[in-house]
Structure formats: structure tokens, C-alpha cells
Short mmCIF file of C-alpha atoms and ligand atoms in Angstrom, two decimals:
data_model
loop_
_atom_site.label_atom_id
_atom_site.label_comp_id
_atom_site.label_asym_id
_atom_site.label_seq_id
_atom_site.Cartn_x
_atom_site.Cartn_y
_atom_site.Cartn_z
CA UNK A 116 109.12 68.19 66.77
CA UNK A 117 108.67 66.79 70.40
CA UNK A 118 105.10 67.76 71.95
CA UNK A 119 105.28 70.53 74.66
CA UNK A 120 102.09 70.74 75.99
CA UNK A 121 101.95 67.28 77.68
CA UNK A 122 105.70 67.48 78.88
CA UNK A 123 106.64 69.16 82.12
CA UNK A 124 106.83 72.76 82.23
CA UNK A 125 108.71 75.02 84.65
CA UNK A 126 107.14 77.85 86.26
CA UNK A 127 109.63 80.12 88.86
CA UNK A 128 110.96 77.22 91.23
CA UNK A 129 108.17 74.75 90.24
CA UNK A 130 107.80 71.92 87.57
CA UNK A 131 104.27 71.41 86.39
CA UNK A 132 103.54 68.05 85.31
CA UNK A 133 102.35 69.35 81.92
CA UNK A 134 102.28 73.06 79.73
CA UNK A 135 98.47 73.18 80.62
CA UNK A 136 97.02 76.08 83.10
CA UNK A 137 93.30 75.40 84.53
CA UNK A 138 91.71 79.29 83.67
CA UNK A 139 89.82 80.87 87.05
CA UNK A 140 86.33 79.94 87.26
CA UNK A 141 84.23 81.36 89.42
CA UNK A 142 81.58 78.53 90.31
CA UNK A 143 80.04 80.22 93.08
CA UNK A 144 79.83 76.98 95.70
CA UNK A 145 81.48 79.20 98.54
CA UNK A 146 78.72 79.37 101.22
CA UNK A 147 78.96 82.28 103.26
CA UNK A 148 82.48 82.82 101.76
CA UNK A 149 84.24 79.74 102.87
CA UNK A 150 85.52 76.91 100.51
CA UNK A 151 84.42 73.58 101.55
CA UNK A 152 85.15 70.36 101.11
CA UNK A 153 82.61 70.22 98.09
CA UNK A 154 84.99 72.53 96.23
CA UNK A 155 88.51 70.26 97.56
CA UNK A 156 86.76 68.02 95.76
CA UNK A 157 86.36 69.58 92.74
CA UNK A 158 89.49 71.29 92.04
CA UNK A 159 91.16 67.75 93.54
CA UNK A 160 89.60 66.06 90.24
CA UNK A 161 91.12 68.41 87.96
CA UNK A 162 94.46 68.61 89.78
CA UNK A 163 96.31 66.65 86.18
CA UNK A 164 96.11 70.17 85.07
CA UNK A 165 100.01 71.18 85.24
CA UNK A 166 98.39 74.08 87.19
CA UNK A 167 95.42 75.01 88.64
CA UNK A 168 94.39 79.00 89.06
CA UNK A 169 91.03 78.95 91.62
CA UNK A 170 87.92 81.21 91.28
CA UNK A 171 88.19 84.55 91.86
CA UNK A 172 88.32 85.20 95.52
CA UNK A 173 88.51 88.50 97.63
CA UNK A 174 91.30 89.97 99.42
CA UNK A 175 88.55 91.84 101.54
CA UNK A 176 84.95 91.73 102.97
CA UNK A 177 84.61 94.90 100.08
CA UNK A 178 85.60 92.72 96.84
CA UNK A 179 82.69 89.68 97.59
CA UNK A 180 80.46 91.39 95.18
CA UNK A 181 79.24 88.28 93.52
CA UNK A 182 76.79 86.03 95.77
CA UNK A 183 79.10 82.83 97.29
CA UNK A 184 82.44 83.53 95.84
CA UNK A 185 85.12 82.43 98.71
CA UNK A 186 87.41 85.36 100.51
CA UNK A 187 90.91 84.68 102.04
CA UNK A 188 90.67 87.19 104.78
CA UNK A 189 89.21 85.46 107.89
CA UNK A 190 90.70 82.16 109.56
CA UNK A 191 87.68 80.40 108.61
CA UNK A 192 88.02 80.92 104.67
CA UNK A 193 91.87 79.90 105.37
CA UNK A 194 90.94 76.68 107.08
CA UNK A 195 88.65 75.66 104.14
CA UNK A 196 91.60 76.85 101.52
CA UNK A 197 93.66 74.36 103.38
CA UNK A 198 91.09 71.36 102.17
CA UNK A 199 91.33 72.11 98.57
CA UNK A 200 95.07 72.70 98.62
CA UNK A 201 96.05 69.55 100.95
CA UNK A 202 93.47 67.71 97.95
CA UNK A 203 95.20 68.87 95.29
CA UNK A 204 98.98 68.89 96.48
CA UNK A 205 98.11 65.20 97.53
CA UNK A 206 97.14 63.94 93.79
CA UNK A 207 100.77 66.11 92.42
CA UNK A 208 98.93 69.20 91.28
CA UNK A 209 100.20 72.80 91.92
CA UNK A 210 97.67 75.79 92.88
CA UNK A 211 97.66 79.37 92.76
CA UNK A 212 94.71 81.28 94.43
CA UNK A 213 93.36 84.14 91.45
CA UNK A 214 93.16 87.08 93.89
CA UNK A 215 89.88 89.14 93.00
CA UNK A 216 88.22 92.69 94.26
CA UNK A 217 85.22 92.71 92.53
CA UNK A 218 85.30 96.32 93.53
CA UNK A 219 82.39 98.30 91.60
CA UNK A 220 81.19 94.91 89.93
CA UNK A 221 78.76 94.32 93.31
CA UNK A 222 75.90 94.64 94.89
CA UNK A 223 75.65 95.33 98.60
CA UNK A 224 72.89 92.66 98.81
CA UNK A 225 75.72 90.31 98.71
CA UNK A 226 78.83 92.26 100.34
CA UNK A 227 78.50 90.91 104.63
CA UNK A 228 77.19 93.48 107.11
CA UNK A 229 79.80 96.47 107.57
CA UNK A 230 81.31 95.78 103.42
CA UNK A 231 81.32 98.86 101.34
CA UNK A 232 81.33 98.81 97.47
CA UNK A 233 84.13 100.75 96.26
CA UNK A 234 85.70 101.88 93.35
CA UNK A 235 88.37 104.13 92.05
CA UNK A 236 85.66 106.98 91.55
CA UNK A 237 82.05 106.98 92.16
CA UNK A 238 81.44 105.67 88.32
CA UNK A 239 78.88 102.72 88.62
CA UNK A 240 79.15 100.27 85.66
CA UNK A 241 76.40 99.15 83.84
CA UNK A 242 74.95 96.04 83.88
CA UNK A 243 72.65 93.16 86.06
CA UNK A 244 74.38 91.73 89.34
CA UNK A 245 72.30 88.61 90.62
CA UNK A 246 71.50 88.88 94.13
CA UNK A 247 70.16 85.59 96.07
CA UNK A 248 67.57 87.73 97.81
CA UNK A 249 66.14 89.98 95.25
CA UNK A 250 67.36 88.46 91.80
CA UNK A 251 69.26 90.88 89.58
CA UNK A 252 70.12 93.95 90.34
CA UNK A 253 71.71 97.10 88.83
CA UNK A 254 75.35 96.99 89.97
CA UNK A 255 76.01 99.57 92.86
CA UNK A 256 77.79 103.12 92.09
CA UNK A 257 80.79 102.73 94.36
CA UNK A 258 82.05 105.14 96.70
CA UNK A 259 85.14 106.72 95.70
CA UNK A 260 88.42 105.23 97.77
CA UNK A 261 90.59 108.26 99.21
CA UNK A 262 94.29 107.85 98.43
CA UNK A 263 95.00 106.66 102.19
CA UNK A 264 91.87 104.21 101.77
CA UNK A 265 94.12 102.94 98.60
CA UNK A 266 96.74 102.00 100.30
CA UNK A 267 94.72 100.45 103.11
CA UNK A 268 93.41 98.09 99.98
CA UNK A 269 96.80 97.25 98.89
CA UNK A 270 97.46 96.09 102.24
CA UNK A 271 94.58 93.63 101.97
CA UNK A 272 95.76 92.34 99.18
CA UNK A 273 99.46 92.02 100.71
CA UNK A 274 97.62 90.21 104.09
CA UNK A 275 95.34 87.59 101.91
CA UNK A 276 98.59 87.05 99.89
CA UNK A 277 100.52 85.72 103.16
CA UNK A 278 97.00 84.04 103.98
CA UNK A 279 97.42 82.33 100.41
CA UNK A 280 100.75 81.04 101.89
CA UNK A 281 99.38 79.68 105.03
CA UNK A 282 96.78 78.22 103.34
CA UNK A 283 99.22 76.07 101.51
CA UNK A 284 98.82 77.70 97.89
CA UNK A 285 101.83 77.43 95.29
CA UNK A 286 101.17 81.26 94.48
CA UNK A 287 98.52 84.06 93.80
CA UNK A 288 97.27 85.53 90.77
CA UNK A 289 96.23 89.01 91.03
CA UNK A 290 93.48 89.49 88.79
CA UNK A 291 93.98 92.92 86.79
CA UNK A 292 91.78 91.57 84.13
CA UNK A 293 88.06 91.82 83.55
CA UNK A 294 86.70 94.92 84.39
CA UNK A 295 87.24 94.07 88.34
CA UNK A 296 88.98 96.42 91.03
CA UNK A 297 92.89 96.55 89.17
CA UNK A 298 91.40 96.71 85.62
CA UNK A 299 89.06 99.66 87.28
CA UNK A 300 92.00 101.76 88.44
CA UNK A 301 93.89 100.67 84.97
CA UNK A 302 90.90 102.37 82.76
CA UNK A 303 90.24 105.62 82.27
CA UNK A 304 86.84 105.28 82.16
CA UNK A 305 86.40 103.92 85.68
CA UNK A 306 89.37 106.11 87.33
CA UNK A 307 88.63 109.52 87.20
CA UNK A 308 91.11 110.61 90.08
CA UNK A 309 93.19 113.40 90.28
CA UNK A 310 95.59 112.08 92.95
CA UNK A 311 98.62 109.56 91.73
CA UNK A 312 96.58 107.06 91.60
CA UNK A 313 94.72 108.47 88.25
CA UNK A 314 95.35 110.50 85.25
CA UNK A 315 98.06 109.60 83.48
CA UNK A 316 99.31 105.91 82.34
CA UNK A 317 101.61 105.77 84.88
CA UNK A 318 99.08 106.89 87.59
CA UNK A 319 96.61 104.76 86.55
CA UNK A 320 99.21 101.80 86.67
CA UNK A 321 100.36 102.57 89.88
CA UNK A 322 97.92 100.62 91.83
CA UNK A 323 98.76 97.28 89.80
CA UNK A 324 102.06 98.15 90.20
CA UNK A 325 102.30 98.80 93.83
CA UNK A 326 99.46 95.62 94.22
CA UNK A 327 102.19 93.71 93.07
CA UNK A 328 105.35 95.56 94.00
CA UNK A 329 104.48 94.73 97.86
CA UNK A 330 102.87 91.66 97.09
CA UNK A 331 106.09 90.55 95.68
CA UNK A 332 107.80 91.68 98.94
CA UNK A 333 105.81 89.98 101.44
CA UNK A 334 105.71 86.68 99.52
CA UNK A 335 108.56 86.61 96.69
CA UNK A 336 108.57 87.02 93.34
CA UNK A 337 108.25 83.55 92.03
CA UNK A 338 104.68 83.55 93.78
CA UNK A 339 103.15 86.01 92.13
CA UNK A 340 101.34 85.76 88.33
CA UNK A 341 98.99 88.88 87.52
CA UNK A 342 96.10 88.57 84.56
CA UNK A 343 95.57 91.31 82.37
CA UNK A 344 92.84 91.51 79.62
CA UNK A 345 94.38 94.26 76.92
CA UNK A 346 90.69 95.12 75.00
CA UNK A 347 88.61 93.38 76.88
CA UNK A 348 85.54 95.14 77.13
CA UNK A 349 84.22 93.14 80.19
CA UNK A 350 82.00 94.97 83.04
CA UNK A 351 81.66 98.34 80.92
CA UNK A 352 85.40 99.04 80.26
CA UNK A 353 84.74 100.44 76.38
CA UNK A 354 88.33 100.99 74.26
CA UNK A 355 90.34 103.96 74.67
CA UNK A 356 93.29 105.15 72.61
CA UNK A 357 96.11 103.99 75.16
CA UNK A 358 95.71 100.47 75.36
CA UNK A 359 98.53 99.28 73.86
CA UNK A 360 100.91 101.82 75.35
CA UNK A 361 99.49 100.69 78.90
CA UNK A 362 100.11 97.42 78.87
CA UNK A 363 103.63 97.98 77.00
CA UNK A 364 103.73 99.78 80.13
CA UNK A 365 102.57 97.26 82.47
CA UNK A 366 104.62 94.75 80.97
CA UNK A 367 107.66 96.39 81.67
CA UNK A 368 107.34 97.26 85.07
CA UNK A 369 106.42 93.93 85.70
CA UNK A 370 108.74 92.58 84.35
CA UNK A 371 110.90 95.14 86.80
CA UNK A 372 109.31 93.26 89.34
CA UNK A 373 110.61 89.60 88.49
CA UNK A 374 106.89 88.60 89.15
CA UNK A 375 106.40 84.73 87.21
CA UNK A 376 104.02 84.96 85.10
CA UNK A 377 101.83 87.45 82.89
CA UNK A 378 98.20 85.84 81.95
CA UNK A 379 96.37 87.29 79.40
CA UNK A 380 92.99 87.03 78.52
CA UNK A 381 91.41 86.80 74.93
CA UNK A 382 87.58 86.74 75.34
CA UNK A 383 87.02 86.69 71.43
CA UNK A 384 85.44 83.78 71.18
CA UNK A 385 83.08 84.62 73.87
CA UNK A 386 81.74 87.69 71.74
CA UNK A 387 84.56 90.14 72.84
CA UNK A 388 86.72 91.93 70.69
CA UNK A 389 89.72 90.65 69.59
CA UNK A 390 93.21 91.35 71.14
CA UNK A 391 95.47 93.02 69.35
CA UNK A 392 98.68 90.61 68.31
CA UNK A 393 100.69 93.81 68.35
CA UNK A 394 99.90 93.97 71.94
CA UNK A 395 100.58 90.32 72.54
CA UNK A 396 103.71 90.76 70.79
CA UNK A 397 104.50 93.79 72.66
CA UNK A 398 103.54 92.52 76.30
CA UNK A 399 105.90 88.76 75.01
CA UNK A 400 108.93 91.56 74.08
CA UNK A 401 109.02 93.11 77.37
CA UNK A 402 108.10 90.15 79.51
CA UNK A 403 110.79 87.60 80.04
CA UNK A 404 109.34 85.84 82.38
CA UNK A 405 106.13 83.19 81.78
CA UNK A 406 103.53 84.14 79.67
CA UNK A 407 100.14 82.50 80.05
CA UNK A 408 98.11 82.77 77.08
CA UNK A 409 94.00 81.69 77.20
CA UNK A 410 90.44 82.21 75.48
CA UNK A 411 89.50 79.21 73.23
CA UNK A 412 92.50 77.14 73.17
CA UNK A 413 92.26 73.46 71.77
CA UNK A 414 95.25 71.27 71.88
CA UNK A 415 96.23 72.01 68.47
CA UNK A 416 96.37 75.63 68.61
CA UNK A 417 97.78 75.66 72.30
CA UNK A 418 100.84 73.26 70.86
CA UNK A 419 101.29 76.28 68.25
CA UNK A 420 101.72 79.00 70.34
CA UNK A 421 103.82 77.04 72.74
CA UNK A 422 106.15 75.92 69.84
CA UNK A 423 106.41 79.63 67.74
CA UNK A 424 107.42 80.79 71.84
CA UNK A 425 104.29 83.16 71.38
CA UNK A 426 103.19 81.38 74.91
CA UNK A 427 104.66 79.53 77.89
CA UNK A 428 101.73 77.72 79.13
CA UNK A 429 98.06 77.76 77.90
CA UNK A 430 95.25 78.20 80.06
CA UNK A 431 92.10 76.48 79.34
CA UNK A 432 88.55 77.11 80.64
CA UNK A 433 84.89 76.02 79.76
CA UNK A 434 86.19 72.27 79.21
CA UNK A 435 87.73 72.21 82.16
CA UNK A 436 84.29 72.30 84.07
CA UNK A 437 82.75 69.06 82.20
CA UNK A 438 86.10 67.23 81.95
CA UNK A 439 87.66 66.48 85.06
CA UNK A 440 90.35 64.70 82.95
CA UNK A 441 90.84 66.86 80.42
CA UNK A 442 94.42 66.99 79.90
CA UNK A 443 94.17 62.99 79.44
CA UNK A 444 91.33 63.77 77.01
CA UNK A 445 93.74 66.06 74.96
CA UNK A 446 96.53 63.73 74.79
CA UNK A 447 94.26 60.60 73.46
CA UNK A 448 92.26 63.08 71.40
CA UNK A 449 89.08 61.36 73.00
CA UNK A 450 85.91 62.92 72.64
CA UNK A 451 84.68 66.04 74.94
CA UNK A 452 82.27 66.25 77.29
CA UNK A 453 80.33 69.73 76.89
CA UNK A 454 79.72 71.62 80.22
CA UNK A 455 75.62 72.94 80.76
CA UNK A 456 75.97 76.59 81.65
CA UNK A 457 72.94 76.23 83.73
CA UNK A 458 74.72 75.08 86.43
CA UNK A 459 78.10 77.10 86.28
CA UNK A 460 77.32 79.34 88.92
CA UNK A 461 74.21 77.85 91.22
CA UNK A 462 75.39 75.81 94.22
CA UNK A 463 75.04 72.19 94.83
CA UNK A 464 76.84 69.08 93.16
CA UNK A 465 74.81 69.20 89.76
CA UNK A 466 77.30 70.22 86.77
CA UNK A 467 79.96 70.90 89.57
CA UNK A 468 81.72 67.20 90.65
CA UNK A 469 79.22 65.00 88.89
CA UNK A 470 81.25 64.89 85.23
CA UNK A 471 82.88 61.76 84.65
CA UNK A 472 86.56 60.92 84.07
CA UNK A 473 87.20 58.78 81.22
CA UNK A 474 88.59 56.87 84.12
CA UNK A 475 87.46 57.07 87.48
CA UNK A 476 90.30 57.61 90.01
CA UNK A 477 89.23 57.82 93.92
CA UNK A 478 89.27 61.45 94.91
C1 FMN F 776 81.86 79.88 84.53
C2 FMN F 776 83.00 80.82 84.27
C3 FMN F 776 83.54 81.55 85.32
C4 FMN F 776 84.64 82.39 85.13
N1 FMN F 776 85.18 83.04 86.20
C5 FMN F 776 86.35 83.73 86.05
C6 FMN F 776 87.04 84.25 87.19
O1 FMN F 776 86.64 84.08 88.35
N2 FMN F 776 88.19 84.92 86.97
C7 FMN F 776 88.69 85.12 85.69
O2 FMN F 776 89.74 85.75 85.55
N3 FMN F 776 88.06 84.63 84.61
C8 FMN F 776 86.92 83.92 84.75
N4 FMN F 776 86.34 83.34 83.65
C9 FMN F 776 87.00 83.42 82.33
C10 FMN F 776 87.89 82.17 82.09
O3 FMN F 776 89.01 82.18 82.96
C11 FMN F 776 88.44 82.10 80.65
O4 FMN F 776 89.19 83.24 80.37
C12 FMN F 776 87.31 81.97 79.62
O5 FMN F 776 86.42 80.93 79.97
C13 FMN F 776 87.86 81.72 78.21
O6 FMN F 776 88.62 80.53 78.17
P1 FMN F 776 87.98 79.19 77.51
O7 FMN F 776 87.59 79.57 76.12
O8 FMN F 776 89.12 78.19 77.54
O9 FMN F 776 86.81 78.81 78.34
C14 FMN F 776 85.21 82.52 83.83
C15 FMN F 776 84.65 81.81 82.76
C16 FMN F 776 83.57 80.96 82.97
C17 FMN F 776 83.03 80.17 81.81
#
């Protein structure tokens, strides 16, 4: 059987050089919100990925909750996208910006002067945010968004999208995984709303849906990938009984949408609980489109799925922070580097663009 993962892969109108996806990684090297050329540099050395999704980064002033994760809202943050996509279109890579509100998942120690947190109800979520200033702090209870203020959101999300264009990105991933702003609406336990935004499955869809509807409209369809997290339990989302019939849901509307690719997340190995392969089978039935599978994957097990047509492309993570090469690595079967979590989210050089390739190429 002829390997898949190291031959080209198409994704909407593009061919990736190979079946492998980079996973977002926030690495929180975005001073004052603006990528730099440190970060050019970085995702320039990974760019053999067949495709490269960035760090999470906000759609608005309200979704920086995290301390130095980029935006794409101002001219300056589109200026320094234009470094890191000029770096990595130059070396034949292909880049989609991972579109994040952090929404409730913030602190307003590191939001800018005039940023709100916000949240589909006024439901804080438990758990430490580190702040630069005072260390960790208890993440913020948001203020609850009013339906018009919902639709203001969407339209930052449409405006950074056309930003993600001018900045030169390939497309935008809307990040409905994770416990963040999409996922919040999504989950019952975070949207308590009585308008059509919560409630039911189809209310609490509807702001995905319409995220991406208009999304879709102001850039087209084959620039737009959403990731979903079925079960994940990140940033205080416990299960509830609906979760497959959601994201049967989801999968069908999006798939409505002619929106490229569908990216789910499987955080098993990182301690959360497993996903469902009812749901994966589910969300692969309704989907015809490109389905991005991650969490965990080694070559081996990514050539699997790609073969059985459980998965279009495989996104892979953690080793893509200590091995700038890795899809070279893969193919040889050389050795691993292992990345030092230490440095994955403090700024500077260290444990950022100072792993080796096996061979060093001038960046
Ligand atoms: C340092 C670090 C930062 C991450 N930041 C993000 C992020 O910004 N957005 C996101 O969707 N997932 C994020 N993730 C999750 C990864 O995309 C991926 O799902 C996870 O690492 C599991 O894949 P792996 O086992 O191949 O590493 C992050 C993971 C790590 C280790």
C-alpha cells in the first residue's frame, strides 16, 4: 500500500506538500499582541509541515485573555502576520491563522485598557490564569454578552477573518474547541441564555454556526476549517448528556456550509477523557469535506487512520515544538528530540527557535 502521509494532500483549492497538519500552539512570544519576526522565524522552520495552523489568536481586544498571545484586529498585529506568512509561503508551506476568543478563560490583568471579559453568561470557570503582573490568578466571571453584543462579536470574527486575508494567510481556523468563547456558547454549562443564542442544541449551535456561516461569506468556503473538541473537558466544560447529538449536529450544518475542514481534538493522552469513536464516526458520516484528526499521533498510527479514511490529514503537536524538521524525522524514522515544557509559554528564544534540524537549512 503506497504511504499517504508523506505524499501531497489536497485541502479545498490547495495541495499540501504532505498529509501532516502542525496542531495550534500557543507559545506566548507575541509582545504586546503583535507577532514578530522572532515568531516568522519560528513557524518559517517548521513550514515542511503540509500545513501549518498558528497559536490561538484573538479576533478582538476581549479574547487576549492569556498574557502575549497575538490579535489580528489592529494594523500593527496585521503587519507582523505578514512576516510569518511571507516566511513561510517563501520556504512552500501553507498557513491558516487558528482564530481564538479566549472569552471567559481571562484575566483582565492581561486584556489592554478598555477590553472586557465576556462570556455567554456571567458563569466564571474555574481554574488559575497566569498574569505577568501578579502571577496566577482566578479566571474572571465574565459579563454576560446581550444578543446585539453577539452579533457585534461575530462581526469581529468576520473583520479579523478578512484581516487573515490581507495578512497573506491560506485560511482561518475558528477554534470551537477547548473550553474557549465557541465551545462556551456550545456547552450548557457555560451558556445559560434564554435568547436564541442558548437553550436548546440548536441555540446553543447557533453562534458556531453563524461564526462560520458569515465567515464563510466574507472569505469563501475553502478558507475556513473550525476545531471542535467532542468530550473534552478543557477550562471547566464537565460532560453532559447531548454531546454526541451536538456535534452530529454541528457536523451537519457544517457540512451545509461547504466549510474545508473539521479538526477534532482528542486530549486523551494528555489526561482527558477519551472521545467517543461513535462520535468520530458520526462527525466522518456527516462531514464530506476534510477531516483533521489530532492528540498523540505518531507516524504509524497517523498512516492508519489516513488509510481506513477515518482521517484526511493528521495534526501533530508537542513534537512539533522540539523538531523543527519533524516531518523529515518521521519519514527516516530518526530519533526525536523531546520539547522542555518549561519554556512552552515564557518569551525569549530558549525552547522556542533554538531546536536543531537534523539538517540545518538557512531560515
Ligand atoms: C504548548 C501548547 C500550546 C497549545 N495551544 C493550543 C492553542 O492555542 N489552540 C489549540 O487549539 N490547541 C492548543 N494546544 C493543543 C494542541 O493543539 C494539541 O491538540 C495537543 O498538543 C495534542 O496533540 P499532540 O499530542 O500531538 O501534542 C496546545 C498544546 C500545547 C502543548
Amino acid at each position: 500500500m503506497s504511504n499517504l502521509l508523506f505524499s501531497p494532500a489536497r485541502l479545498g483549492n490547495l495541495t499540501l506538500t504532505n498529509h501532516i497538519a502542525m496542531a495550534p500552539m500557543t507559545r506566548s512570544r507575541a509582545f504586546n499582541n503583535i507577532p514578530n519576526e522572532l515568531i516568522a522565524t519560528y513557524y518559517a522552520q517548521r513550514a515542511t509541515a503540509g500545513l501549518l495552523i498558528t497559536e490561538g489568536t484573538s479576533p478582538s481586544p476581549n479574547g487576549l485573555g492569556y498574557s502575549r498571545i497575538p490579535g489580528l484586529f489592529s494594523p500593527e498585529q496585521i503587519a507582523g502576520w505578514k512576516l510569518v506568512t511571507k516566511a513561510v509561503h517563501d520556504r512552500g508551506g501553507h498557513i491558516f491563522v487558528q482564530l481564538m476568543h479566549t472569552g471567559r478563560v481571562a484575566h483582565p490583568l492581561n486584556l489592554p485598557v478598555g477590553a472586557e471579559v465576556v462570556g455567554p453568561s456571567a458563569v466564571a470557570a474555574e481554574g488559575m490564569m497566569w498574569t505577568d503582573q501578579e502571577g496566577p490568578k482566578p479566571n474572571a466571571t465574565p459579563r454576560e454578552l446581550t444578543t446585539e453584543e453577539v452579533k457585534a462579536v461575530i462581526q469581529e470574527f468576520v473583520q479579523a477573518s478578512k484581516n487573515a486575508v490581507e495578512a497573506g494567510f491560506d485560511g482561518v481556523e475558528l477554534h470551537g474547541a477547548n473550553g474557549y468563547l465557541i465551545e462556551q456558547f456550545i456547552h450548557p454549562a457555560s451558556n445559560r441564555r434564554t435568547d436564541e443564542y442558548g437553550g436548546s442544541i440548536e441555540n446553543r449551535a447557533r453562534f458556531a454556526l453563524e461564526v462560520a456561516e458569515q465567515v464563510v461569506r466574507a472569505i469563501g468556503k475553502e478558507r475556513v476549517g473550525i476545531r471542535l473538541s467532542p468530550y473534552g473537558v478543557a477550562n471547566d466544560l464537565p460532560h453532559y448528556p447531548e454531546i454526541e447529538e451536538t456535534y452530529t449536529y454541528l457536523a451537519e450544518k457544517l457540512n451545509d456550509l461547504g466549510i474545508v475542514y473539521i479538526h477534532l481534538v482528542d486530549h486523551s493522552a494528555m489526561g482527558a477523557p477519551a472521545v467517543a469513536p461513535s462520535t468520530v464516526k458520526a462527525v466522518r458520516e456527516r462531514f464530506k469535506n476534510t477531516l483533521i484528526l489530532s492528540g498523540n499521533y505518531n507516524a504509524e498510527r497517523g498512516e492508519a487512520d489516513l488509510q481506513s479514511g477515518l482521517a484526511d490529514l493528521i495534526a501533530i503537536g508537542r513534537p512539533f515544538i522540539s523538531n523543527p524538521d519533524l516531518v523529515e524525522r518521521l519519514a527516516t524514522g530518526t530519533e526525536l528530540a523531546q520539547p522542555d515544557p518549561s519554556t512552552f509559554y515564557v518569551g525569549g528564544e530558549k525552547g522556542y527557535i533554538d531546536y536543531p534540524a537534523l539538517v540545518e537549512a538557512s531560515v
